[in-house]
Short mmCIF file of C-alpha atoms and ligand atoms in Angstrom, two decimals:
data_model
loop_
_atom_site.label_atom_id
_atom_site.label_comp_id
_atom_site.label_asym_id
_atom_site.label_seq_id
_atom_site.Cartn_x
_atom_site.Cartn_y
_atom_site.Cartn_z
CA MET A 1 44.54 42.98 141.21
CA VAL A 2 47.80 42.93 142.17
CA SER A 3 50.82 43.70 139.94
CA SER A 4 53.80 41.46 140.39
CA GLN A 5 57.34 40.53 138.58
CA PRO A 6 56.39 37.19 136.88
CA ALA A 7 58.89 34.33 138.22
CA ILE A 8 59.05 30.82 137.47
CA ILE A 9 61.34 28.07 139.20
CA VAL A 10 61.31 24.65 138.17
CA HIS A 11 62.78 21.72 140.08
CA GLY A 12 63.88 18.03 138.22
CA GLY A 13 63.50 15.93 141.15
CA ALA A 14 66.07 15.36 144.38
CA GLY A 15 68.14 12.29 144.90
CA ARG A 16 71.32 10.79 144.41
CA GLY A 17 74.05 12.25 142.06
CA SER A 18 73.14 11.43 138.27
CA GLY A 19 76.85 11.59 136.56
CA GLU A 20 76.26 12.38 133.12
CA ARG A 21 72.31 12.78 133.40
CA ARG A 22 72.93 15.83 135.21
CA GLU A 23 73.73 18.22 132.47
CA ALA A 24 70.95 16.74 130.40
CA ARG A 25 68.39 16.87 133.56
CA LEU A 26 69.24 20.48 134.37
CA ALA A 27 68.71 21.31 130.25
CA GLY A 28 65.24 20.00 130.57
CA CYS A 29 64.60 22.06 133.37
CA GLY A 30 65.50 24.95 131.61
CA GLU A 31 64.01 24.32 128.63
CA ALA A 32 60.48 23.38 130.98
CA ALA A 33 61.09 26.79 132.74
CA LEU A 34 61.33 28.81 129.46
CA VAL A 35 58.04 27.07 128.23
CA GLY A 36 56.29 28.25 131.81
CA TRP A 37 58.32 31.62 131.33
CA GLN A 38 56.97 32.63 127.70
CA VAL A 39 53.56 32.23 129.47
CA VAL A 40 53.72 34.21 132.18
CA GLN A 41 56.04 36.76 130.45
CA ALA A 42 53.03 37.14 127.72
CA GLY A 43 50.92 38.51 130.75
CA GLY A 44 49.34 34.90 130.93
CA GLN A 45 47.92 32.76 133.90
CA ALA A 46 50.38 31.38 136.50
CA LEU A 47 48.40 27.88 136.23
CA ASP A 48 49.14 27.55 132.57
CA ALA A 49 52.33 28.50 133.18
CA VAL A 50 52.66 25.48 135.82
CA GLU A 51 50.74 23.04 133.67
CA ALA A 52 52.81 23.90 130.46
CA ALA A 53 55.96 23.51 132.42
CA VAL A 54 54.85 20.33 134.21
CA ALA A 55 54.13 18.83 130.69
CA THR A 56 57.35 19.69 128.80
CA LEU A 57 58.76 17.80 131.76
CA GLU A 58 56.89 14.52 131.93
CA ASP A 59 57.10 14.31 128.25
CA ASP A 60 61.27 14.10 128.46
CA PRO A 61 61.61 10.40 129.30
CA LEU A 62 64.66 11.65 131.25
CA PHE A 63 62.63 12.47 134.50
CA ASN A 64 60.31 10.15 136.77
CA ALA A 65 56.74 11.82 135.20
CA GLY A 66 54.41 10.81 132.79
CA THR A 67 56.92 9.09 130.17
CA GLY A 68 59.86 8.01 131.99
CA SER A 69 58.24 7.18 135.48
CA SER A 70 59.83 4.93 137.74
CA LEU A 71 58.18 0.98 137.53
CA ASN A 72 56.17 -0.20 140.80
CA ARG A 73 56.94 -3.47 142.07
CA ASP A 74 55.07 -5.15 139.43
CA GLY A 75 56.89 -3.34 136.64
CA GLU A 76 54.33 -0.97 136.01
CA VAL A 77 53.91 2.80 135.96
CA GLU A 78 51.72 4.75 138.25
CA MET A 79 51.35 8.16 138.76
CA ASP A 80 50.65 10.95 140.91
CA ALA A 81 50.50 14.97 140.37
CA ALA A 82 48.09 17.82 141.87
CA VAL A 83 47.96 21.43 140.77
CA MET A 84 47.03 24.42 143.04
CA SER A 85 46.27 27.92 142.72
CA GLY A 86 46.97 30.77 145.48
CA THR A 87 43.26 31.00 145.67
CA LEU A 88 43.27 27.86 146.78
CA GLN A 89 41.77 26.02 143.95
CA ALA A 90 43.24 22.36 143.83
CA GLY A 91 43.05 19.41 142.34
CA ALA A 92 45.23 16.20 141.82
CA VAL A 93 45.15 12.50 140.62
CA ALA A 94 46.61 9.75 142.51
CA ALA A 95 48.11 5.84 141.11
CA VAL A 96 46.69 6.26 137.59
CA SER A 97 48.53 4.55 134.54
CA GLY A 98 47.63 5.06 131.05
CA ILE A 99 47.97 8.77 131.16
CA ARG A 100 50.56 10.61 129.25
CA ASN A 101 50.38 14.15 131.24
CA PRO A 102 48.69 13.61 134.76
CA ILE A 103 49.31 17.35 135.52
CA ARG A 104 46.85 17.97 132.70
CA LEU A 105 44.45 16.02 134.29
CA ALA A 106 44.92 17.03 137.85
CA ARG A 107 43.87 20.79 135.92
CA LYS A 108 41.13 19.36 134.76
CA VAL A 109 40.02 18.14 138.29
CA LEU A 110 41.05 21.67 139.42
CA GLU A 111 38.29 23.26 136.99
CA ASP A 112 35.62 20.96 137.61
CA GLY A 113 35.83 21.70 141.19
CA ARG A 114 33.71 18.83 142.68
CA HIS A 115 36.65 16.94 144.49
CA VAL A 116 40.45 17.55 144.77
CA LEU A 117 41.85 14.16 144.52
CA LEU A 118 40.76 11.30 142.48
CA ALA A 119 42.56 7.71 142.30
CA GLY A 120 43.08 4.90 140.18
CA PRO A 121 40.44 3.60 137.63
CA GLY A 122 37.99 6.53 138.93
CA ALA A 123 40.27 8.70 137.92
CA ARG A 124 41.00 7.38 134.38
CA GLU A 125 37.14 7.35 133.96
CA PHE A 126 37.50 11.06 134.80
CA ALA A 127 40.04 11.55 132.30
CA ARG A 128 37.47 9.94 129.07
CA ARG A 129 34.73 12.15 130.27
CA ALA A 130 37.20 15.48 130.43
CA GLY A 131 38.36 14.32 126.67
CA ILE A 132 41.67 13.35 127.81
CA SER A 133 42.18 10.04 126.11
CA PRO A 134 44.22 7.07 127.39
CA VAL A 135 47.30 6.00 126.14
CA PRO A 136 48.52 2.23 126.13
CA PRO A 137 50.45 1.96 129.59
CA GLU A 138 53.30 0.64 128.12
CA THR A 139 54.04 3.50 125.70
CA LEU A 140 55.08 5.15 129.20
CA VAL A 141 57.67 2.65 129.85
CA THR A 142 60.95 3.76 128.58
CA PRO A 143 64.02 1.19 128.12
CA ALA A 144 65.71 2.98 130.85
CA GLN A 145 63.23 2.46 133.45
CA ARG A 146 62.44 -1.33 132.44
CA ASP A 147 66.39 -1.86 132.37
CA ARG A 148 66.79 -0.22 136.10
CA TRP A 149 69.60 1.74 134.84
CA GLU A 150 68.09 4.99 135.27
CA GLU A 151 69.03 6.38 138.56
CA SER A 152 66.17 6.48 141.56
CA HIS A 153 65.14 10.40 141.17
CA GLY A 154 63.37 12.77 138.35
CA THR A 155 60.24 13.93 139.94
CA VAL A 156 59.27 17.19 138.41
CA GLY A 157 57.49 20.45 140.03
CA CYS A 158 56.91 24.14 139.18
CA VAL A 159 56.15 27.29 141.09
CA ALA A 160 54.94 30.49 138.89
CA VAL A 161 53.95 33.74 139.49
CA ASP A 162 52.55 36.04 136.88
CA ARG A 163 51.71 39.57 136.46
CA ASN A 164 48.46 39.61 138.31
CA GLY A 165 50.02 38.54 141.51
CA ARG A 166 48.16 34.69 141.08
CA ILE A 167 50.83 32.16 142.15
CA ALA A 168 50.15 28.57 141.38
CA ALA A 169 52.30 25.00 141.79
CA GLY A 170 52.27 21.72 140.42
CA THR A 171 54.26 18.45 140.80
CA SER A 172 54.12 15.32 139.08
CA THR A 173 55.83 11.72 139.61
CA GLY A 174 55.94 8.40 138.75
CA GLY A 175 56.82 7.73 142.61
CA THR A 176 59.46 5.80 144.06
CA PRO A 177 60.96 2.53 142.33
CA GLY A 178 59.88 -0.47 143.11
CA LYS A 179 56.98 1.03 145.34
CA LEU A 180 54.01 -1.32 146.09
CA PRO A 181 51.17 -0.93 143.73
CA GLY A 182 48.65 1.51 145.04
CA ARG A 183 51.22 3.54 146.97
CA VAL A 184 50.30 7.12 146.97
CA GLY A 185 53.34 9.68 147.66
CA ASP A 186 53.50 13.13 148.69
CA SER A 187 53.11 14.80 145.36
CA PRO A 188 49.35 14.57 144.95
CA LEU A 189 48.63 15.65 148.37
CA ILE A 190 47.65 18.78 149.14
CA GLY A 191 49.90 20.84 151.98
CA CYS A 192 52.28 17.90 151.58
CA GLY A 193 54.23 18.00 147.89
CA THR A 194 52.00 20.52 146.59
CA TYR A 195 50.77 23.73 148.40
CA ALA A 196 49.57 27.35 147.60
CA ASN A 197 47.82 29.93 149.01
CA PRO A 198 47.74 34.01 149.00
CA ALA A 199 51.28 33.81 151.09
CA GLY A 200 53.28 31.82 148.44
CA ALA A 201 53.06 28.38 146.56
CA ALA A 202 55.62 25.39 146.66
CA SER A 203 56.33 22.17 145.15
CA CYS A 204 58.64 18.97 146.85
CA THR A 205 60.15 16.21 145.85
CA GLY A 206 62.22 13.64 147.72
CA GLU A 207 61.21 10.39 150.10
CA GLY A 208 57.71 11.17 149.87
CA GLU A 209 57.02 8.87 153.68
CA ALA A 210 58.85 11.62 155.39
CA ILE A 211 57.68 14.83 153.37
CA ILE A 212 54.21 13.69 154.16
CA LYS A 213 55.04 13.60 158.08
CA VAL A 214 55.94 17.08 158.03
CA LEU A 215 53.69 18.74 155.21
CA LEU A 216 56.64 20.07 153.60
CA ALA A 217 54.81 22.01 151.21
CA LYS A 218 52.38 23.72 153.58
CA THR A 219 55.32 24.27 156.15
CA SER A 220 57.14 26.12 153.99
CA VAL A 221 54.58 28.38 152.96
CA ASP A 222 53.78 29.25 156.27
CA LEU A 223 57.21 30.05 156.92
CA MET A 224 56.96 32.74 154.39
CA ASP A 225 53.63 33.87 155.80
CA SER A 226 55.77 34.53 158.90
CA GLY A 227 57.52 36.47 157.25
CA ALA A 228 60.84 34.47 155.67
CA GLY A 229 61.82 35.26 152.40
CA PRO A 230 61.51 32.05 149.87
CA ALA A 231 65.23 31.19 150.19
CA GLU A 232 65.37 31.10 153.92
CA ALA A 233 61.69 29.34 154.32
CA ALA A 234 63.07 26.75 152.01
CA ARG A 235 66.35 25.89 154.45
CA ARG A 236 64.33 26.27 157.61
CA ALA A 237 61.67 23.48 156.15
CA VAL A 238 64.15 21.03 154.69
CA ALA A 239 66.30 21.50 158.01
CA LEU A 240 62.91 20.38 160.29
CA LEU A 241 62.45 17.72 157.84
CA ALA A 242 65.62 16.08 158.35
CA ARG A 243 65.45 16.60 162.05
CA GLN A 244 62.55 15.19 162.49
CA THR A 245 62.60 12.34 159.99
CA SER A 246 66.04 12.43 159.00
CA GLY A 247 64.95 11.93 155.65
CA GLN A 248 66.36 13.36 152.07
CA ALA A 249 63.94 15.88 150.47
CA GLY A 250 64.11 19.54 148.38
CA VAL A 251 61.45 21.76 147.73
CA ILE A 252 60.75 25.12 145.36
CA LEU A 253 59.18 28.41 146.60
CA ALA A 254 57.94 31.42 145.27
CA ASP A 255 56.16 34.64 146.69
CA ARG A 256 53.79 36.57 145.80
CA SER A 257 56.06 39.23 144.80
CA GLY A 258 58.07 37.34 142.69
CA ALA A 259 60.82 36.21 144.92
CA VAL A 260 62.12 32.38 144.26
CA GLY A 261 64.13 30.05 146.50
CA TYR A 262 65.00 26.67 147.18
CA ALA A 263 66.89 24.24 149.39
CA HIS A 264 67.54 20.38 149.29
CA ASN A 265 69.28 17.93 151.63
CA ALA A 266 69.85 15.19 149.26
CA GLU A 267 72.84 14.58 146.96
CA GLU A 268 71.36 16.98 144.31
CA MET A 269 68.15 18.69 142.88
CA PRO A 270 68.48 20.19 139.17
CA VAL A 271 66.65 23.61 139.18
CA CYS A 272 65.84 26.68 136.64
CA TYR A 273 64.58 29.71 137.32
CA ILE A 274 63.43 32.64 136.02
CA VAL A 275 62.71 36.11 136.81
CA GLU A 276 61.84 39.60 135.24
CA GLY A 277 64.84 40.88 133.71
CA GLU A 278 67.61 38.74 134.95
CA GLU A 279 69.08 35.37 132.68
CA PRO A 280 68.04 32.07 133.71
CA VAL A 281 69.54 30.23 136.32
CA THR A 282 70.24 26.69 136.85
CA ALA A 283 71.47 24.94 139.34
CA SER A 284 71.69 21.67 141.55
N1 LIG B 301 58.37 12.73 146.22
C1 LIG B 301 58.09 11.68 145.28
C2 LIG B 301 57.21 10.48 146.15
O1 LIG B 301 57.69 10.07 146.90
C3 LIG B 301 59.23 10.72 144.72
C4 LIG B 301 60.45 11.94 144.37
O2 LIG B 301 60.09 13.00 144.41
O3 LIG B 301 61.33 11.73 143.68
O4 LIG B 301 56.21 9.89 145.12
#
């Protein structure tokens, strides 16, 4: 197996400026990056680091994923999540309710291996069989979301590289506020909001309908496969999305060597990354 420099990068969603919540979201990203970093630094697997970091953000009510998810038109939480490894193992869930950590359910779909994407009630039934107990759906609704004063972003994602050169990506979201029930965004769609292959891995955020049309995650990884570094690949992929769709989005990337990069064309996108031997970096 290849040996690599471990690295981790997380995002807390692209969107409009969030004023005083900006600092709190940056701190939340920093905490989640550290949780994932501890896994890869200790020699653990990239997939475990991604799951741990994304679950941390899902449990933080400041983010639009898990607890604190956006509400759909009917005032309900329906969440999407995906996880994928550079070996092309993938698991995803779409439009699920009553699951505290959709990223953990996506990981169960990956480990099960029969399917890539499970949706709605079938995903809940799979969760029960996989030993993930449902929670009452209202426990995921925060007063901020109920009052609609929360800003319209906060999807979360993570890309990690471990010491053995394994790479993984994960994304989790409550989707866009006021969405039609049953709407599925880019996050659980492999190649759209989440992707990993031997060249690198990507997690996206922003306007799902635009991201889906340009396969932003796969486009970004393909650019790395053609020789672009993660920062350049992220810039070029977001520029392509802006040109072709006029949408707003962002992407975080890492390649197998442990180099990371990100770009967005939204007002802000909190990110935190940690690479070996350096202090964590946060930006938005
Ligand atoms: N991409 C997510 C979706 O469209 C939303 C977001 O990233 O803010 O479901």
